[in-house]
């Protein structure tokens, strides 16, 4: 372990060094350059990391970031985890290893199977896999006894086939990773504006006057966003950051594609950095809104009066609710001072082209939907939706998580979507809502004997309440994981467990008609193709669409859909998408002509497609928790050497933490007040629902974080997040506002 000083600037020569070091450690130099030369380029491969959009004009030097290179190195590494690896490592031995170790054993190369009582996975033939899965699914008493999970890595083609198969099978049990991240965004935006997606395009950043960034760390989680922020600043935009932690990537950006950046000279980004207390964003935004309303009494132009009167509903009710709030109490809750508040108000008052960005710092709280709706209120006051340079920007953290939802991966599908499936394929899809992630884990725990299938992802490391989730998986009669790499979820199988290796983004997909392309949707509703350039490393590897179609043909037959003919040529799949999903009409033709497809987005054009046809002001509650003297508010965070549940390394370079992940970032005054010795380990513990949870042997690191707030790494401290602690309306686990206590070991 080594603790250094947190960085004040992101990217630059250090990022280049660490990215290339990771790439060349993982694969041959020639292979690395061939992949990176195609990454995020037109007709190339989409990065399997974040969903940040590609610019219209791609850089010839490379259209990728440090963590994008790390994502590629993880997927395309030369090392293989083949049958001999599994014969030498029991699941009990592997359970003792770290997530970092598990992910660095190599690519999976052939199907593996384990039965209850066995200690080792063994190779199995694909035909046996498909027949066994099909028989088990058909033997279930009800289709609702099966759960079909999806990760954001899955392509549009695979996601569409997956949801179609599952609905023909007869259930809407389709939890996905969106349930754990931006579900709150979708609920809030659908209610207020009419679509559960952001309203801006990348080009809007270059026309914006003010960019607000809430609860987000783009320097680690979507570094290419920093290029857009730098360009926005060059065009005159101001940037306000609202986040409990100071993050290097929001302070300054050393653009590695500029001379100054290569010399380590950073371009300042944040004009105002507000270290708000954990989950007090509603209090802050309501404070700003109250002050705008006060200023508008003297100067009506502070608000967009015409937009409010013609395009919105509920303004007077919202105004009256704000007037009843106590300003001093709101400011006190935020932990900020009056000067910071006034500076924020000044920036908002004088600008109308405002973009609000946010990530999981807003979405993973009990009041997460309120957080986002309150931000929408602020934008509505300024008329900052439906015009160039303004709007909503939920920043998605996985390459096609938004596309999966567009394709119908959702436990609560709309009547319109189900009606279209019914008329297109001549069957009656299930209408009863299925289970989301939290509901799925509860169902598997409470009712043993379920079948759990995961199309990518690592549910165990991503989900809250780790011990509870382990037992839920082990209660299953069958677990099926379609994966590229080994992960912790594979180590807690049901009575029968399958690991099914699939081709990744970097791999060539060869079917009967030739080499195939897939498509993905980025964070801003743009759909484009992706195609790998690496030959398959094993004769056993199949694409996700191929695996889905084989299982579907054995389970529901070919009367409704001729599954196997679809995978001869993936254009056939896209033709079905064109008939079934709004916005994808003539999908193949548009893709071949323009290489990109922009999906319909009413709010982007100033058209609000919710139930009232107007943008809706909402009344939102402040968090109602109260911390006792001996309690702290914990949020889980990622390190810089991490993407979702994938651990690239043991360092968090920007925060100055090296070689350790079992840490507690804590305010130095709190350390003193709790009489803690930073040289000794501590235990975090809490009690929710009558159950005590704890994580031992944690190291305290003094850090610049608001008082009574602490930060720990995910997934190491997921054990402390109770499953029942979830967002109202969206059911997203509240991993960023968990009450804990601390004791010295």
JSON list of C-alpha atoms in Angstrom, two decimals, residues 181-189 192 281-282 358-359 362-364 367-379 392 394 618 620:
[
{"chain": "A", "resi": 181, "resn": "UNK", "atom": "CA", "xyz": [-27.63, 2.49, -12.54]},
{"chain": "A", "resi": 182, "resn": "UNK", "atom": "CA", "xyz": [-29.81, 4.83, -14.63]},
{"chain": "A", "resi": 183, "resn": "UNK", "atom": "CA", "xyz": [-33.27, 3.36, -13.98]},
{"chain": "A", "resi": 184, "resn": "UNK", "atom": "CA", "xyz": [-33.98, 6.41, -11.84]},
{"chain": "A", "resi": 185, "resn": "UNK", "atom": "CA", "xyz": [-33.10, 8.65, -14.79]},
{"chain": "A", "resi": 186, "resn": "UNK", "atom": "CA", "xyz": [-35.52, 6.81, -17.04]},
{"chain": "A", "resi": 187, "resn": "UNK", "atom": "CA", "xyz": [-38.38, 7.04, -14.54]},
{"chain": "A", "resi": 188, "resn": "UNK", "atom": "CA", "xyz": [-37.81, 10.75, -13.84]},
{"chain": "A", "resi": 189, "resn": "UNK", "atom": "CA", "xyz": [-37.31, 11.81, -17.46]},
{"chain": "A", "resi": 192, "resn": "UNK", "atom": "CA", "xyz": [-41.37, 14.95, -16.70]},
{"chain": "A", "resi": 281, "resn": "UNK", "atom": "CA", "xyz": [-28.51, 17.72, -4.32]},
{"chain": "A", "resi": 282, "resn": "UNK", "atom": "CA", "xyz": [-32.25, 18.43, -4.02]},
{"chain": "A", "resi": 358, "resn": "UNK", "atom": "CA", "xyz": [-25.29, 13.37, -14.08]},
{"chain": "A", "resi": 359, "resn": "UNK", "atom": "CA", "xyz": [-24.35, 9.81, -13.32]},
{"chain": "A", "resi": 362, "resn": "UNK", "atom": "CA", "xyz": [-27.58, 11.06, -8.33]},
{"chain": "A", "resi": 363, "resn": "UNK", "atom": "CA", "xyz": [-29.27, 7.82, -9.34]},
{"chain": "A", "resi": 364, "resn": "UNK", "atom": "CA", "xyz": [-28.35, 5.48, -6.46]},
{"chain": "A", "resi": 367, "resn": "UNK", "atom": "CA", "xyz": [-34.79, 9.75, -3.38]},
{"chain": "A", "resi": 368, "resn": "UNK", "atom": "CA", "xyz": [-32.95, 9.34, -6.71]},
{"chain": "A", "resi": 369, "resn": "UNK", "atom": "CA", "xyz": [-35.98, 10.10, -8.87]},
{"chain": "A", "resi": 370, "resn": "UNK", "atom": "CA", "xyz": [-36.52, 13.31, -6.88]},
{"chain": "A", "resi": 371, "resn": "UNK", "atom": "CA", "xyz": [-32.87, 14.28, -7.52]},
{"chain": "A", "resi": 372, "resn": "UNK", "atom": "CA", "xyz": [-33.29, 14.12, -11.28]},
{"chain": "A", "resi": 373, "resn": "UNK", "atom": "CA", "xyz": [-36.77, 15.66, -11.37]},
{"chain": "A", "resi": 374, "resn": "UNK", "atom": "CA", "xyz": [-35.45, 18.64, -9.40]},
{"chain": "A", "resi": 375, "resn": "UNK", "atom": "CA", "xyz": [-32.71, 19.16, -11.97]},
{"chain": "A", "resi": 376, "resn": "UNK", "atom": "CA", "xyz": [-35.37, 19.06, -14.70]},
{"chain": "A", "resi": 377, "resn": "UNK", "atom": "CA", "xyz": [-37.26, 21.76, -12.75]},
{"chain": "A", "resi": 378, "resn": "UNK", "atom": "CA", "xyz": [-34.19, 24.00, -12.89]},
{"chain": "A", "resi": 379, "resn": "UNK", "atom": "CA", "xyz": [-33.80, 23.49, -16.64]},
{"chain": "A", "resi": 392, "resn": "UNK", "atom": "CA", "xyz": [-30.59, 16.76, -20.12]},
{"chain": "A", "resi": 394, "resn": "UNK", "atom": "CA", "xyz": [-27.63, 11.31, -18.15]},
{"chain": "A", "resi": 618, "resn": "UNK", "atom": "CA", "xyz": [-42.67, 18.30, -10.00]},
{"chain": "A", "resi": 620, "resn": "UNK", "atom": "CA", "xyz": [-39.72, 16.71, -4.80]}
]
